[in-house]
Tab-separated table of N, CA and C in Angstrom:
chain	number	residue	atom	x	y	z
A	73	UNK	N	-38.252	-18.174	-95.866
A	73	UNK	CA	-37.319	-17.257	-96.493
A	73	UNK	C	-36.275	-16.794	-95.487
A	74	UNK	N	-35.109	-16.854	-95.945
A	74	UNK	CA	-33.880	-16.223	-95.069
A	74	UNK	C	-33.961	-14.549	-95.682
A	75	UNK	N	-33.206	-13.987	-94.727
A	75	UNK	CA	-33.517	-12.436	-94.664
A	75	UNK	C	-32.161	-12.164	-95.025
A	76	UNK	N	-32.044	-11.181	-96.654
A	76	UNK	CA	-30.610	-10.954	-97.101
A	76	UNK	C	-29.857	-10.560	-95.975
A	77	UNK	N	-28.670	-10.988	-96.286
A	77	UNK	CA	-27.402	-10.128	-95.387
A	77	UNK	C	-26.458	-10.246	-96.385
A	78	UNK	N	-26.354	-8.745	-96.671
A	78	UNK	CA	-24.379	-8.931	-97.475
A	78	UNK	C	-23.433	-9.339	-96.758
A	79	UNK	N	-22.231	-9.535	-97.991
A	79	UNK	CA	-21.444	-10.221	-97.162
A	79	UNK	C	-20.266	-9.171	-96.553
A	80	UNK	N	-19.786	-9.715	-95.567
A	80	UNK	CA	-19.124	-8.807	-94.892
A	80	UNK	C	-18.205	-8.304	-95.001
A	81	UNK	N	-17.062	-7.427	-95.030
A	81	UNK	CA	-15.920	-6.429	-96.094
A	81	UNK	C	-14.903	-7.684	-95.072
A	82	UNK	N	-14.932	-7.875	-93.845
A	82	UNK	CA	-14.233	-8.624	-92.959
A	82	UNK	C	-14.378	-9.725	-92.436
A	83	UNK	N	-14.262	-11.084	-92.540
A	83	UNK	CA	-14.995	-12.047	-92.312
A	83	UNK	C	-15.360	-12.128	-90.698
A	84	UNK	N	-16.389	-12.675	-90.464
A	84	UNK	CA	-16.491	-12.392	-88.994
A	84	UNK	C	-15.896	-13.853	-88.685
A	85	UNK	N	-15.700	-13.575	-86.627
A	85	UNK	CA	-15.174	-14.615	-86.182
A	85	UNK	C	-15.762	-15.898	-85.947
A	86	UNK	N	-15.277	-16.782	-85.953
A	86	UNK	CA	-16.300	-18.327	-85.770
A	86	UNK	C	-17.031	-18.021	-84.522
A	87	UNK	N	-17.117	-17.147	-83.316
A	87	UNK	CA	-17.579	-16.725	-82.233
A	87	UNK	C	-18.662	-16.151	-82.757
A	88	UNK	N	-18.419	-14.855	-83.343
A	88	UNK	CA	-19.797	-14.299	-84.017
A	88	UNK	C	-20.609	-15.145	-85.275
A	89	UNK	N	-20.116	-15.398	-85.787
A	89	UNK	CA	-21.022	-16.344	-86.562
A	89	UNK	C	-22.070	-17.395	-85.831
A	90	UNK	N	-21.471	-17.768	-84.521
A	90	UNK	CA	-22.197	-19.132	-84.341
A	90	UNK	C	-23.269	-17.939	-83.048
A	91	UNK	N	-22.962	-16.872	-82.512
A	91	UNK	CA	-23.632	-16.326	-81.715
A	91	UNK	C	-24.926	-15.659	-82.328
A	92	UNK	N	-24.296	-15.359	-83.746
A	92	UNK	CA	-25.700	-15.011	-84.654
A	92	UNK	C	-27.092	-15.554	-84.995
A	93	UNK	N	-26.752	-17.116	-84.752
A	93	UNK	CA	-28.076	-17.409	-85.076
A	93	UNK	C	-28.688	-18.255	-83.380
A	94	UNK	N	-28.506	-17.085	-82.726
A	94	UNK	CA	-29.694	-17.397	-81.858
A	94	UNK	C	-30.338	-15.811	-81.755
A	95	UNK	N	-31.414	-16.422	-81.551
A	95	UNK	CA	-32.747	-15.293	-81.098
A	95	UNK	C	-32.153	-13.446	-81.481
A	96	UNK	N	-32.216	-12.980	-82.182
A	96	UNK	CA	-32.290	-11.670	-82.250
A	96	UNK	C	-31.261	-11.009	-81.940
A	97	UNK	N	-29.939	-11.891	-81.910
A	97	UNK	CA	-28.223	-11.781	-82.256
A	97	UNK	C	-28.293	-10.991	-83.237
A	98	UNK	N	-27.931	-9.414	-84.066
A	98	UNK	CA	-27.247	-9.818	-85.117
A	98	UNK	C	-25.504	-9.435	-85.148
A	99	UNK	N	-25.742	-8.316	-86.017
A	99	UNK	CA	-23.862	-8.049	-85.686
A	99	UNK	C	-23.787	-7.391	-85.077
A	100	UNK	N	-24.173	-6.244	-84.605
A	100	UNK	CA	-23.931	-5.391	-83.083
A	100	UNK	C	-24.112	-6.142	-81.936
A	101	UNK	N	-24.964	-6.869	-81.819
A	101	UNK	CA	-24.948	-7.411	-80.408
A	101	UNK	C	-24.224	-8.804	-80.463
A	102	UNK	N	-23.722	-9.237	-81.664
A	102	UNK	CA	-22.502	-10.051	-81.855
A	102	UNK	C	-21.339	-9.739	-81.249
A	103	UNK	N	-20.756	-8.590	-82.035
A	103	UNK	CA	-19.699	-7.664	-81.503
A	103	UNK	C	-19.666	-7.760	-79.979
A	104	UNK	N	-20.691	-7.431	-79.149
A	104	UNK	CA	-20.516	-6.804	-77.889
A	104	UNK	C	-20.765	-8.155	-77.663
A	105	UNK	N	-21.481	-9.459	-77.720
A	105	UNK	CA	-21.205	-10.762	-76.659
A	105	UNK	C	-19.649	-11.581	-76.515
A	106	UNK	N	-19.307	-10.792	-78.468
A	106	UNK	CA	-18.049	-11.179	-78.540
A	106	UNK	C	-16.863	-10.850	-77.248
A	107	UNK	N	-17.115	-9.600	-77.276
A	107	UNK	CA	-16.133	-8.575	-76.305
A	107	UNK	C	-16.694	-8.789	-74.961
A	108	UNK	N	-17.573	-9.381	-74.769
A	108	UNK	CA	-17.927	-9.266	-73.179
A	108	UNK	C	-17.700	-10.911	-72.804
A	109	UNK	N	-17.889	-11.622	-73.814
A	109	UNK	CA	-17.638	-12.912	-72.898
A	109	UNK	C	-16.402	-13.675	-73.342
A	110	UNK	N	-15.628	-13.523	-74.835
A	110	UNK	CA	-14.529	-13.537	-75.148
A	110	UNK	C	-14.647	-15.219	-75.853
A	111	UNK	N	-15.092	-16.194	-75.317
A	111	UNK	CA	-14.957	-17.501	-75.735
A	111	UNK	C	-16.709	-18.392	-75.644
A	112	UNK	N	-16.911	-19.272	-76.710
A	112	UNK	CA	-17.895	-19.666	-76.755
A	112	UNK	C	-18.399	-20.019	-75.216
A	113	UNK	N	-17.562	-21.209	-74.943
A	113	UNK	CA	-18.069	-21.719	-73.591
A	113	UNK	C	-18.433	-20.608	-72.663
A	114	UNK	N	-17.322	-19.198	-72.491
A	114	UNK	CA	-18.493	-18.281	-71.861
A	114	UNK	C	-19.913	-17.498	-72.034
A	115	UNK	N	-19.944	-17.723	-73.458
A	115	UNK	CA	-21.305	-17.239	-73.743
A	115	UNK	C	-22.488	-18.220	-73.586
A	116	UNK	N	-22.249	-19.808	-73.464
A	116	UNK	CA	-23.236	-20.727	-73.329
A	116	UNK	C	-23.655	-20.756	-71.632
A	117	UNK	N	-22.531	-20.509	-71.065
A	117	UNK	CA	-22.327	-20.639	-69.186
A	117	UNK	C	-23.219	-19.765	-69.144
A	118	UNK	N	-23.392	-18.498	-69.673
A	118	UNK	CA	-23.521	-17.135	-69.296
A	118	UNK	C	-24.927	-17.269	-68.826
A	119	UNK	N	-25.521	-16.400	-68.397
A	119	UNK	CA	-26.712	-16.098	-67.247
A	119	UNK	C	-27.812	-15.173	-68.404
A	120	UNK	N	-28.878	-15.408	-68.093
A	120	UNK	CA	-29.919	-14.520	-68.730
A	120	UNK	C	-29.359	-13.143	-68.235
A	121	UNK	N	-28.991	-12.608	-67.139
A	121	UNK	CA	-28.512	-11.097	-66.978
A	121	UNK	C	-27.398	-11.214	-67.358
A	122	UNK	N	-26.711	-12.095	-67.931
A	122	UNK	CA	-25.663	-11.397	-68.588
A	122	UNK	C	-25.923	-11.069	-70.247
A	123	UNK	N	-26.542	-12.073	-70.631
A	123	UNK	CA	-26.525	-11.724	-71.908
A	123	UNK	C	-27.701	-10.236	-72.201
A	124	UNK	N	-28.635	-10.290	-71.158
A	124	UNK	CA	-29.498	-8.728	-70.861
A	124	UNK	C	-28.992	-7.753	-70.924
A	125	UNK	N	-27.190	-7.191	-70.776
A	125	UNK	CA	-26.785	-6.315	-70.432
A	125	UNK	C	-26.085	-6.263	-71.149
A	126	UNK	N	-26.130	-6.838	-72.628
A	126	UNK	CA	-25.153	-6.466	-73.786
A	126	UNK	C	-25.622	-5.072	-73.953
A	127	UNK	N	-24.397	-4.451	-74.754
A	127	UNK	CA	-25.006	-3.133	-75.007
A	127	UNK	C	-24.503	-2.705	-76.732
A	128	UNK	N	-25.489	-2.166	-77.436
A	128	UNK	CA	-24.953	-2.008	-78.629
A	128	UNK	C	-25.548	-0.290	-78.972
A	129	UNK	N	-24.938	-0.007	-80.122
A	129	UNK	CA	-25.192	1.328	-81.241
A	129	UNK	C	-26.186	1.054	-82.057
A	130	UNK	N	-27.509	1.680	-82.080
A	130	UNK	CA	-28.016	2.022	-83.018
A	130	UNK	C	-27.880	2.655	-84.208
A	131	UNK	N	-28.495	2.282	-85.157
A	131	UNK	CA	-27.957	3.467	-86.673
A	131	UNK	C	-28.419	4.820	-86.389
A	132	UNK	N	-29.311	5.345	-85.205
A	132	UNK	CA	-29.367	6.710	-84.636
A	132	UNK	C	-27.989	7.043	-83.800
A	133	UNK	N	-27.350	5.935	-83.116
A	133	UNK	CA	-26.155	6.625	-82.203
A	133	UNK	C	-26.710	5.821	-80.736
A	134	UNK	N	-27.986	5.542	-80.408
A	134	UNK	CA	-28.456	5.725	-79.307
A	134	UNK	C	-28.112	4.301	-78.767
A	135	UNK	N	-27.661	4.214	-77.693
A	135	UNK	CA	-27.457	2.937	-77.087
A	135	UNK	C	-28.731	1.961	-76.421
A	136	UNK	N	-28.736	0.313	-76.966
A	136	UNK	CA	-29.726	-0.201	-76.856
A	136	UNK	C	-29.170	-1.429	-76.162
A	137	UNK	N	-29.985	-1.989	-75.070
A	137	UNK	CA	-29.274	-3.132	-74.538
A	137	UNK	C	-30.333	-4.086	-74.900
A	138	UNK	N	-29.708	-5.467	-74.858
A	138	UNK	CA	-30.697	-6.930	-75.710
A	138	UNK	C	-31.747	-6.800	-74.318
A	139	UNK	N	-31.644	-7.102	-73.345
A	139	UNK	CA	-33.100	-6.653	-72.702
A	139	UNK	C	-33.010	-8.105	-72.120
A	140	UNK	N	-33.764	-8.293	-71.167
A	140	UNK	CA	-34.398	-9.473	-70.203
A	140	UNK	C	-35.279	-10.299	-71.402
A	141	UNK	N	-36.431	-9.933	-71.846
A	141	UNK	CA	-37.334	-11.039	-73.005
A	141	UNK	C	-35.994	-11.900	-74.153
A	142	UNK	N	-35.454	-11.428	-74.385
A	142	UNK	CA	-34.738	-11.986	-75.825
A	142	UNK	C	-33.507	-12.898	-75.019
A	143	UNK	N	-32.845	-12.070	-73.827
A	143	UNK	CA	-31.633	-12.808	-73.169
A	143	UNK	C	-32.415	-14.237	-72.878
A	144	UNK	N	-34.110	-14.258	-71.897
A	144	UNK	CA	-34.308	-15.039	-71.894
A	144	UNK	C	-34.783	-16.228	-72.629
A	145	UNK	N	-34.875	-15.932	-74.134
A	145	UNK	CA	-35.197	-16.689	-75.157
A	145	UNK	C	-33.611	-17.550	-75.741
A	146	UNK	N	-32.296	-16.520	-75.531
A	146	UNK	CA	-31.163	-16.814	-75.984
A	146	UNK	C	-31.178	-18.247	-74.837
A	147	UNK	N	-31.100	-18.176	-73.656
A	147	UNK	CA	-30.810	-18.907	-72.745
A	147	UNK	C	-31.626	-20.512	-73.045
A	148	UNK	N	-32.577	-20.331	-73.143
A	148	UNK	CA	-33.720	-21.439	-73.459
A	148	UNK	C	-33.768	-22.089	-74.510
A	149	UNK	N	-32.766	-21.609	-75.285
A	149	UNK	CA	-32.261	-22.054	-77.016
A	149	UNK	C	-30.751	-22.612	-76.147
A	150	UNK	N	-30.180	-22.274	-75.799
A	150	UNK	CA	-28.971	-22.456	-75.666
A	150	UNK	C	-28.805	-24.311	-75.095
A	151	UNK	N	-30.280	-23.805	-73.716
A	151	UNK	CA	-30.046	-25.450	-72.881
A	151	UNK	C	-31.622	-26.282	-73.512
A	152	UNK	N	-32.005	-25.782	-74.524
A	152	UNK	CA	-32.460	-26.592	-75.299
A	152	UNK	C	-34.508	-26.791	-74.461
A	153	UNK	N	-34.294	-25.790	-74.179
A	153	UNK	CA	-35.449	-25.553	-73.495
A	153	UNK	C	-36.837	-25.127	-74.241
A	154	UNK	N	-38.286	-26.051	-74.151
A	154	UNK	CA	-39.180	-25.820	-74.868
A	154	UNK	C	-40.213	-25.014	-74.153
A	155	UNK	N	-40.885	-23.790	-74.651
A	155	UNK	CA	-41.243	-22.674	-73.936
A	155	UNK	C	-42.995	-22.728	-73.991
């Protein structure tokens, strides 16, 4: 089963779309890989601490960063790595 998502009032960018479906991407921490690495090829180059140090908004307000476990799952998906 895929997990609903409405659709979006704004279409998102071909950047966020394709950053979404790895590991525990969704649209907040879309947004911010968007803005921090700007172009695909920098988000594939990018380093397990970089993608660790995204930072997003919670629906409390409270700021949450993707963390070392998940950056390193993004990374291992990325170069095709079996864990």
């Amino acid at each position: 089963l895929v997990p609903y998502s409405p659709p979006a009032l704004v279409a998102l960018s071909q950047f966020r779309e394709t950053v979404r479906t790895l590991p525990d991407v969704g649209l907040k921490f879309s947004l911010a890989a968007q803005r921090k690495f700007r172009s695909i090829r920098r988000a594939i180059n990018a380093s397990a601490q970089d993608w660790a140090e995204l930072l997003s908004v919670d629906k409390e307000g409270k700021t949450r960063k993707l963390g070392e476990s998940t950056a390193q799952k993004i990374v291992e998906v990325i170069n095709h790595e079996e864990g």
